[in-house]
Amino acid sequence: MEDLCSVEKYEEAKKLMFDMAYHGSKAQPVNFGVLMNDLGKRGKVEEAKALLHEMKKRRLKPDVVTYILINYLCKEGKAMEAYKVLLEMQIRGCVPNAATYRMVVDGLCQIGDFEVGLSVLNAMLSSRHLIVWLLAC
């Protein structure tokens, strides 16, 4: 799937994933992540969000890689929406990594929402990712 996406054959990659599911091979979060990453790179964030919704319908548990969507939302100036996805991620039992926290904090600060950015930073600092954050500075 990744190879298909790399040569701009997203529709074929998507078809492959859904064909696999049709033939009894359960699509994995990583498959959705590959497609979402490709969509995000091409500026099709709404389609990437639709794939996340499809994952939920299939009762697949998104992983931190699947939440690459957060990065693309922040890049489009939709940091508050990215923050909501971060919260949903945590509710679903997916522990954000330092990079995910950092994307949201940076995005919120870029749109001037320092109060929410500080609350995300405080949440990250109380998690196990403090050292990783400090090393990234």
Backbone as ProteinMPNN parsed JSONL, in Angstrom:
{"seq_chain_A": "MEDLCSVEKYEEAKKLMFDMAYHGSKAQPVNFGVLMNDLGKRGKVEEAKALLHEMKKRRLKPDVVTYILINYLCKEGKAMEAYKVLLEMQIRGCVPNAATYRMVVDGLCQIGDFEVGLSVLNAMLSSRHLIVWLLAC", "coords_chain_A": {"N_chain_A": [[0.825, -1.189, 0.0], [1.917, 1.2, 0.799], [3.817, 1.555, -1.19], [2.173, 1.899, -3.425], [0.946, 4.315, -2.738], [3.184, 5.94, -2.778], [3.679, 6.269, -5.441], [1.624, 7.802, -6.23], [-0.873, 6.483, -6.379], [-3.258, 6.385, -4.866], [-6.018, 5.645, -4.829], [-5.92, 3.014, -5.756], [-4.449, 1.857, -3.691], [-6.205, 2.189, -1.556], [-8.347, 0.637, -2.473], [-7.094, -1.86, -2.481], [-6.751, -2.26, 0.288], [-9.444, -2.406, 1.161], [-10.308, -4.541, -0.388], [-8.765, -6.58, 0.715], [-9.974, -6.777, 3.211], [-12.49, -7.616, 2.415], [-11.92, -10.164, 1.538], [-11.42, -11.483, 3.865], [-9.151, -10.8, 5.33], [-8.326, -8.911, 7.946], [-8.283, -5.437, 8.005], [-5.701, -3.424, 9.28], [-4.8, -0.986, 11.822], [-2.408, 0.236, 10.974], [-2.572, 0.076, 8.191], [-4.631, 1.887, 7.629], [-3.338, 4.124, 8.606], [-1.24, 4.495, 6.758], [-2.698, 5.232, 4.478], [-3.977, 7.557, 5.457], [-1.778, 9.188, 5.961], [-0.813, 9.588, 3.371], [-2.987, 10.975, 2.251], [-2.968, 13.272, 3.872], [-0.494, 14.414, 3.17], [-1.132, 15.24, 0.647], [-2.87, 17.246, 1.135], [-5.493, 16.563, 1.694], [-7.179, 16.534, 4.073], [-9.773, 16.278, 5.08], [-10.664, 13.926, 3.869], [-8.903, 12.169, 5.082], [-9.82, 12.346, 7.694], [-12.262, 11.11, 7.328], [-11.441, 8.493, 6.909], [-10.483, 7.885, 9.461], [-12.887, 7.909, 10.822], [-14.073, 5.727, 9.56], [-12.449, 3.702, 10.529], [-13.251, 3.683, 13.199], [-15.898, 2.873, 12.887], [-15.451, 0.27, 12.128], [-14.576, -0.75, 14.425], [-11.887, -0.75, 14.999], [-8.95, -0.175, 16.79], [-7.49, 2.833, 16.837], [-4.025, 3.658, 16.499], [-1.061, 5.374, 17.701], [0.315, 6.089, 15.396], [-1.685, 6.204, 13.501], [-2.844, 8.543, 14.192], [-1.565, 10.516, 12.785], [-2.981, 12.306, 11.53], [-3.373, 14.451, 13.253], [-1.072, 15.994, 12.942], [-1.393, 16.966, 10.317], [-3.761, 18.422, 10.569], [-2.913, 20.461, 12.291], [-1.013, 21.698, 10.637], [-2.696, 22.841, 8.79], [-3.744, 24.89, 10.203], [-5.736, 24.177, 11.932], [-5.685, 23.73, 14.733], [-7.235, 23.556, 17.063], [-9.106, 21.659, 16.404], [-7.347, 19.557, 16.072], [-6.545, 19.287, 18.699], [-8.912, 18.326, 19.826], [-9.006, 15.84, 18.571], [-6.754, 14.735, 19.737], [-7.651, 14.524, 22.409], [-9.737, 12.687, 22.039], [-8.245, 10.538, 21.186], [-6.871, 9.88, 23.533], [-9.041, 9.177, 25.172], [-9.842, 6.873, 23.899], [-7.905, 5.181, 24.714], [-5.393, 5.314, 23.599], [-2.135, 6.167, 23.958], [-0.654, 9.242, 23.67], [2.397, 10.159, 22.017], [5.483, 11.98, 22.611], [5.974, 13.526, 20.343], [3.433, 13.872, 19.264], [2.124, 15.367, 21.264], [3.749, 17.622, 21.099], [3.23, 18.589, 18.493], [0.57, 19.429, 18.771], [0.737, 21.368, 20.819], [2.478, 23.239, 19.583], [0.87, 23.897, 17.344], [-1.4, 25.03, 18.591], [-0.24, 27.246, 19.838], [0.577, 28.66, 17.587], [-1.844, 29.529, 16.557], [-2.517, 31.249, 18.481], [-3.746, 30.352, 20.802], [-2.865, 30.162, 23.644], [-3.554, 29.426, 26.233], [-4.927, 26.923, 26.112], [-2.889, 25.55, 24.862], [-0.963, 25.6, 26.895], [-2.264, 23.985, 28.771], [-2.207, 21.53, 27.454], [0.532, 21.175, 27.313], [1.097, 20.972, 30.063], [-0.271, 18.583, 30.61], [1.275, 16.834, 29.123], [3.718, 17.109, 30.418], [3.143, 15.915, 32.822], [3.041, 13.363, 32.082], [4.802, 10.408, 30.934], [6.526, 11.415, 29.063], [8.204, 13.551, 29.473], [11.071, 13.654, 29.49], [11.719, 13.067, 26.835], [10.578, 15.272, 25.568], [12.153, 17.37, 26.62], [14.649, 16.668, 25.593], [14.225, 17.172, 22.946], [14.332, 19.869, 22.703]], "CA_chain_A": [[0.0, 0.0, 0.0], [2.798, 2.358, 0.859], [4.413, 1.71, -2.518], [1.152, 2.476, -4.305], [0.79, 5.727, -2.376], [4.39, 6.685, -3.16], [3.603, 6.582, -6.88], [0.367, 8.535, -6.396], [-1.98, 5.592, -6.743], [-4.01, 6.274, -3.622], [-7.271, 4.895, -5.011], [-5.574, 1.596, -5.837], [-4.049, 1.441, -2.344], [-7.443, 2.104, -0.774], [-9.073, -0.534, -2.976], [-6.373, -3.029, -1.989], [-7.069, -2.445, 1.7], [-10.821, -2.857, 1.314], [-10.374, -5.889, -0.968], [-8.211, -7.49, 1.722], [-11.014, -6.964, 4.22], [-13.554, -8.399, 1.783], [-11.461, -11.553, 1.434], [-11.22, -12.047, 5.19], [-7.964, -10.291, 6.009], [-8.752, -7.709, 8.656], [-7.444, -4.245, 7.855], [-5.056, -3.037, 10.528], [-4.623, 0.466, 11.948], [-1.268, 0.705, 10.18], [-3.046, 0.256, 6.815], [-5.338, 3.161, 7.607], [-2.328, 5.159, 8.816], [-0.552, 4.729, 5.478], [-3.605, 5.992, 3.611], [-4.182, 8.89, 6.025], [-0.556, 9.953, 5.748], [-0.794, 9.988, 1.963], [-3.998, 12.022, 2.066], [-2.487, 14.483, 4.526], [0.575, 14.991, 2.342], [-1.753, 15.849, -0.53], [-3.794, 18.288, 1.57], [-6.867, 16.051, 1.735], [-7.376, 16.229, 5.488], [-11.154, 15.833, 5.306], [-10.72, 12.509, 3.497], [-8.183, 11.437, 6.129], [-10.747, 12.264, 8.826], [-13.271, 10.104, 6.977], [-10.832, 7.178, 7.156], [-10.481, 7.679, 10.911], [-14.274, 7.552, 11.147], [-14.261, 4.354, 9.065], [-11.787, 2.819, 11.5], [-14.117, 3.594, 14.381], [-17.045, 2.044, 12.516], [-14.988, -1.119, 12.081], [-14.128, -1.065, 15.785], [-10.438, -0.873, 15.049], [-8.392, 0.775, 17.742], [-6.433, 3.635, 16.231], [-2.788, 3.758, 17.263], [-0.457, 6.706, 17.635], [0.672, 6.354, 13.999], [-2.923, 6.574, 12.822], [-3.164, 9.924, 14.531], [-0.79, 11.438, 11.954], [-3.986, 13.309, 11.178], [-3.142, 15.611, 14.121], [-0.033, 16.794, 12.298], [-1.932, 17.666, 9.145], [-4.722, 19.422, 11.045], [-2.135, 21.604, 12.787], [-0.41, 22.381, 9.484], [-3.758, 23.613, 8.118], [-4.238, 25.907, 11.119], [-6.902, 23.641, 12.645], [-5.101, 23.167, 15.949], [-8.27, 23.22, 18.044], [-9.641, 20.373, 15.958], [-6.292, 18.587, 16.393], [-6.631, 19.084, 20.148], [-10.063, 17.445, 20.067], [-8.594, 14.497, 18.146], [-5.845, 14.277, 20.799], [-8.478, 14.102, 23.544], [-10.415, 11.454, 21.63], [-7.19, 9.532, 21.161], [-6.64, 9.466, 24.916], [-10.252, 8.502, 25.646], [-9.851, 5.541, 23.289], [-6.832, 4.372, 25.291], [-4.149, 5.448, 22.837], [-1.272, 7.109, 24.672], [0.091, 10.079, 22.734], [3.832, 10.254, 22.251], [5.949, 13.358, 22.769], [5.825, 14.232, 19.067], [2.02, 14.235, 19.114], [1.906, 16.507, 22.162], [4.476, 18.782, 20.591], [2.49, 19.119, 17.337], [-0.637, 20.129, 19.232], [1.163, 22.584, 21.527], [2.952, 24.185, 18.562], [-0.277, 24.349, 16.558], [-2.229, 25.921, 19.406], [0.485, 28.508, 20.01], [0.572, 29.369, 16.303], [-3.131, 30.217, 16.357], [-2.69, 32.171, 19.594], [-4.503, 29.769, 21.913], [-1.809, 29.801, 24.585], [-4.127, 28.799, 27.429], [-5.129, 25.498, 25.823], [-1.546, 25.026, 24.617], [-0.339, 25.374, 28.198], [-2.901, 22.826, 29.409], [-1.679, 20.339, 26.778], [1.915, 21.055, 27.775], [1.055, 20.451, 31.434], [-0.658, 17.169, 30.534], [2.437, 16.092, 28.644], [4.743, 17.123, 31.459], [2.76, 14.975, 33.876], [3.131, 12.01, 31.531], [6.151, 9.847, 30.906], [7.255, 11.928, 27.909], [8.927, 14.762, 29.84], [12.473, 13.59, 29.076], [11.758, 13.153, 25.374], [10.283, 16.663, 25.226], [13.317, 18.18, 26.948], [15.721, 16.329, 24.657], [13.886, 17.727, 21.635], [14.544, 21.333, 22.73]], "C_chain_A": [[0.869, 1.253, 0.0], [3.439, 2.628, -0.504], [3.42, 2.326, -3.497], [0.974, 3.963, -4.019], [1.992, 6.543, -2.848], [4.418, 7.016, -4.652], [2.239, 7.177, -7.238], [-0.773, 7.673, -6.922], [-2.803, 5.294, -5.489], [-5.253, 5.408, -3.782], [-7.007, 3.397, -5.098], [-5.176, 1.053, -4.467], [-5.28, 1.256, -1.457], [-8.247, 0.871, -1.185], [-8.416, -1.818, -2.47], [-6.728, -3.306, -0.531], [-8.49, -2.976, 1.879], [-11.044, -4.229, 0.682], [-9.841, -6.927, 0.013], [-9.271, -7.808, 2.771], [-12.14, -7.834, 3.67], [-13.188, -9.881, 1.73], [-11.04, -12.139, 2.781], [-9.982, -11.599, 5.935], [-8.324, -8.95, 6.639], [-7.758, -6.564, 8.432], [-6.926, -3.845, 9.233], [-4.929, -1.513, 10.604], [-3.472, 1.006, 11.098], [-1.667, 0.911, 8.716], [-3.766, 1.593, 6.665], [-4.35, 4.315, 7.755], [-1.584, 5.508, 7.54], [-1.423, 5.586, 4.566], [-3.816, 7.412, 4.133], [-2.957, 9.771, 5.818], [-0.483, 10.451, 4.304], [-1.795, 11.113, 1.703], [-3.538, 13.341, 2.674], [-1.414, 15.187, 3.718], [0.001, 15.725, 1.137], [-2.799, 16.899, -0.156], [-5.244, 17.859, 1.646], [-7.209, 15.576, 3.152], [-8.79, 15.735, 5.77], [-11.317, 14.356, 4.946], [-10.0, 11.651, 4.534], [-9.064, 11.287, 7.369], [-11.819, 11.214, 8.566], [-12.721, 8.693, 7.192], [-10.774, 6.87, 8.65], [-11.875, 7.265, 11.373], [-14.571, 6.11, 10.72], [-13.607, 3.348, 10.013], [-12.674, 2.601, 12.721], [-15.323, 2.716, 14.09], [-16.675, 0.561, 12.523], [-14.464, -1.613, 13.431], [-12.642, -1.409, 15.852], [-9.914, 0.189, 16.0], [-7.267, 1.551, 17.065], [-5.194, 3.655, 17.127], [-2.178, 5.137, 17.042], [-0.056, 7.063, 16.199], [-0.553, 6.806, 13.21], [-3.253, 8.045, 13.063], [-2.212, 10.926, 13.89], [-1.699, 12.582, 11.499], [-3.784, 14.585, 11.997], [-2.129, 16.553, 13.482], [-0.61, 17.616, 11.151], [-2.992, 18.693, 9.532], [-3.983, 20.666, 11.53], [-1.525, 22.395, 11.637], [-1.428, 23.226, 8.729], [-4.345, 24.699, 9.019], [-5.467, 25.478, 11.903], [-6.457, 22.974, 13.947], [-6.155, 22.803, 16.993], [-8.92, 21.892, 17.679], [-8.632, 19.257, 16.257], [-6.309, 18.261, 17.885], [-7.79, 18.149, 20.493], [-9.746, 16.006, 19.666], [-7.644, 13.9, 19.185], [-6.635, 13.77, 22.005], [-9.195, 12.791, 23.24], [-9.439, 10.278, 21.642], [-6.961, 8.977, 22.569], [-7.844, 8.718, 25.482], [-10.305, 7.073, 25.129], [-8.695, 4.662, 23.769], [-5.518, 4.406, 24.538], [-3.309, 6.536, 23.504], [-0.476, 7.934, 23.655], [1.588, 10.039, 23.048], [4.224, 11.729, 22.314], [5.762, 14.163, 21.488], [4.386, 14.698, 18.869], [1.686, 15.427, 20.0], [2.529, 17.774, 21.578], [3.749, 19.415, 19.404], [1.3, 19.954, 17.795], [-0.264, 21.425, 19.944], [1.626, 23.637, 20.521], [1.788, 24.762, 17.762], [-1.149, 25.327, 17.319], [-1.545, 27.27, 19.613], [0.484, 29.325, 18.719], [-0.747, 30.084, 16.04], [-3.466, 31.132, 17.537], [-3.486, 31.637, 20.763], [-3.523, 29.217, 22.951], [-2.34, 29.086, 25.82], [-4.325, 27.293, 27.225], [-3.779, 24.84, 25.557], [-0.829, 24.712, 25.912], [-0.955, 24.171, 28.899], [-2.417, 21.523, 28.769], [-0.24, 20.102, 27.221], [1.963, 20.484, 29.189], [0.668, 18.978, 31.465], [0.525, 16.323, 30.086], [3.52, 16.013, 29.712], [4.417, 16.158, 32.59], [2.795, 13.533, 33.383], [4.586, 11.569, 31.513], [7.012, 10.416, 29.782], [8.072, 13.182, 28.206], [10.356, 14.746, 29.309], [12.591, 13.731, 27.564], [11.522, 14.59, 24.93], [11.519, 17.532, 25.461], [14.477, 17.905, 25.998], [15.477, 16.938, 23.279], [14.141, 19.229, 21.561], [15.945, 21.705, 22.298]], "O_chain_A": [[0.593, 2.226, -0.701], [3.584, 3.779, -0.918], [3.787, 3.178, -4.306], [0.865, 4.772, -4.941], [1.846, 7.691, -3.267], [5.109, 7.944, -5.071], [1.768, 7.074, -8.37], [-1.533, 8.086, -7.797], [-3.015, 4.142, -5.109], [-5.509, 4.531, -2.957], [-7.782, 2.598, -4.573], [-5.522, -0.075, -4.118], [-5.377, 0.287, -0.704], [-8.765, 0.15, -0.332], [-9.108, -2.757, -2.076], [-6.978, -4.452, -0.156], [-8.713, -3.898, 2.664], [-11.876, -5.001, 1.158], [-10.394, -8.02, 0.131], [-9.443, -8.961, 3.168], [-12.677, -8.686, 4.378], [-14.054, -10.746, 1.862], [-10.379, -13.176, 2.829], [-9.788, -11.994, 7.085], [-8.593, -7.976, 5.936], [-6.555, -6.714, 8.646], [-7.648, -3.925, 10.226], [-4.949, -0.832, 9.579], [-3.559, 2.112, 10.564], [-1.158, 1.822, 8.064], [-3.543, 2.333, 5.706], [-4.499, 5.355, 7.114], [-1.326, 6.68, 7.267], [-0.948, 6.545, 3.958], [-3.834, 8.364, 3.353], [-3.084, 10.962, 5.533], [-0.13, 11.604, 4.056], [-1.481, 12.084, 1.015], [-3.697, 14.401, 2.068], [-1.421, 16.412, 3.595], [0.574, 16.707, 0.664], [-3.529, 17.387, -1.019], [-6.138, 18.705, 1.662], [-7.485, 14.4, 3.391], [-8.98, 14.86, 6.614], [-12.023, 13.62, 5.636], [-10.432, 10.537, 4.832], [-9.062, 10.24, 8.017], [-12.237, 10.509, 9.485], [-13.455, 7.798, 7.611], [-10.988, 5.729, 9.06], [-12.021, 6.379, 12.215], [-15.241, 5.369, 11.439], [-14.153, 2.273, 10.263], [-12.825, 1.48, 13.207], [-15.731, 1.911, 14.927], [-17.488, -0.291, 12.879], [-13.979, -2.738, 13.557], [-12.209, -2.24, 16.65], [-10.393, 1.323, 16.003], [-6.215, 0.99, 16.758], [-5.302, 3.666, 18.353], [-2.711, 5.957, 16.294], [-0.088, 8.237, 15.831], [-0.461, 7.686, 12.355], [-3.871, 8.699, 12.223], [-2.061, 12.047, 14.377], [-1.239, 13.666, 11.138], [-4.003, 15.685, 11.488], [-2.316, 17.77, 13.485], [-0.345, 18.812, 11.034], [-3.105, 19.732, 8.881], [-4.377, 21.79, 11.219], [-1.521, 23.626, 11.66], [-1.065, 24.218, 8.097], [-5.321, 25.353, 8.654], [-6.165, 26.315, 12.474], [-6.799, 21.825, 14.228], [-5.979, 21.834, 17.732], [-9.245, 21.093, 18.557], [-9.013, 18.153, 16.647], [-6.114, 17.113, 18.284], [-7.656, 17.281, 21.356], [-10.164, 15.064, 20.338], [-7.713, 12.707, 19.481], [-6.326, 12.713, 22.556], [-9.253, 11.895, 24.082], [-9.78, 9.172, 22.059], [-6.87, 7.765, 22.767], [-7.678, 7.729, 26.196], [-10.756, 6.168, 25.831], [-8.523, 3.539, 23.295], [-4.624, 3.606, 24.813], [-3.733, 7.688, 23.599], [0.291, 7.378, 22.869], [1.986, 9.902, 24.205], [3.395, 12.613, 22.096], [5.429, 15.347, 21.539], [4.15, 15.796, 18.364], [1.047, 16.381, 19.555], [1.918, 18.843, 21.566], [3.661, 20.64, 19.314], [1.054, 21.043, 17.277], [-0.878, 22.464, 19.703], [1.215, 24.794, 20.598], [1.726, 25.969, 17.53], [-1.59, 26.336, 16.768], [-2.195, 28.314, 19.567], [0.399, 30.552, 18.762], [-0.773, 31.122, 15.379], [-4.548, 31.715, 17.594], [-3.868, 32.408, 21.643], [-3.369, 28.007, 23.118], [-1.655, 28.237, 26.39], [-3.933, 26.491, 28.072], [-3.545, 23.705, 25.974], [-0.162, 23.683, 26.026], [-0.242, 23.412, 29.556], [-2.236, 20.523, 29.463], [0.16, 18.966, 27.474], [2.779, 19.609, 29.48], [1.214, 18.208, 32.255], [0.749, 15.229, 30.605], [4.159, 14.975, 29.887], [5.322, 15.641, 33.245], [2.605, 12.596, 34.159], [5.474, 12.262, 32.008], [8.128, 9.941, 29.571], [8.583, 13.813, 27.281], [10.806, 15.736, 28.731], [13.469, 14.439, 27.071], [12.189, 15.075, 24.016], [11.889, 18.335, 24.605], [15.211, 18.826, 25.638], [16.423, 17.19, 22.533], [14.164, 19.8, 20.471], [16.288, 22.887, 22.265]]}, "name": "protein", "num_of_chains": 1, "seq": "MEDLCSVEKYEEAKKLMFDMAYHGSKAQPVNFGVLMNDLGKRGKVEEAKALLHEMKKRRLKPDVVTYILINYLCKEGKAMEAYKVLLEMQIRGCVPNAATYRMVVDGLCQIGDFEVGLSVLNAMLSSRHLIVWLLAC"}
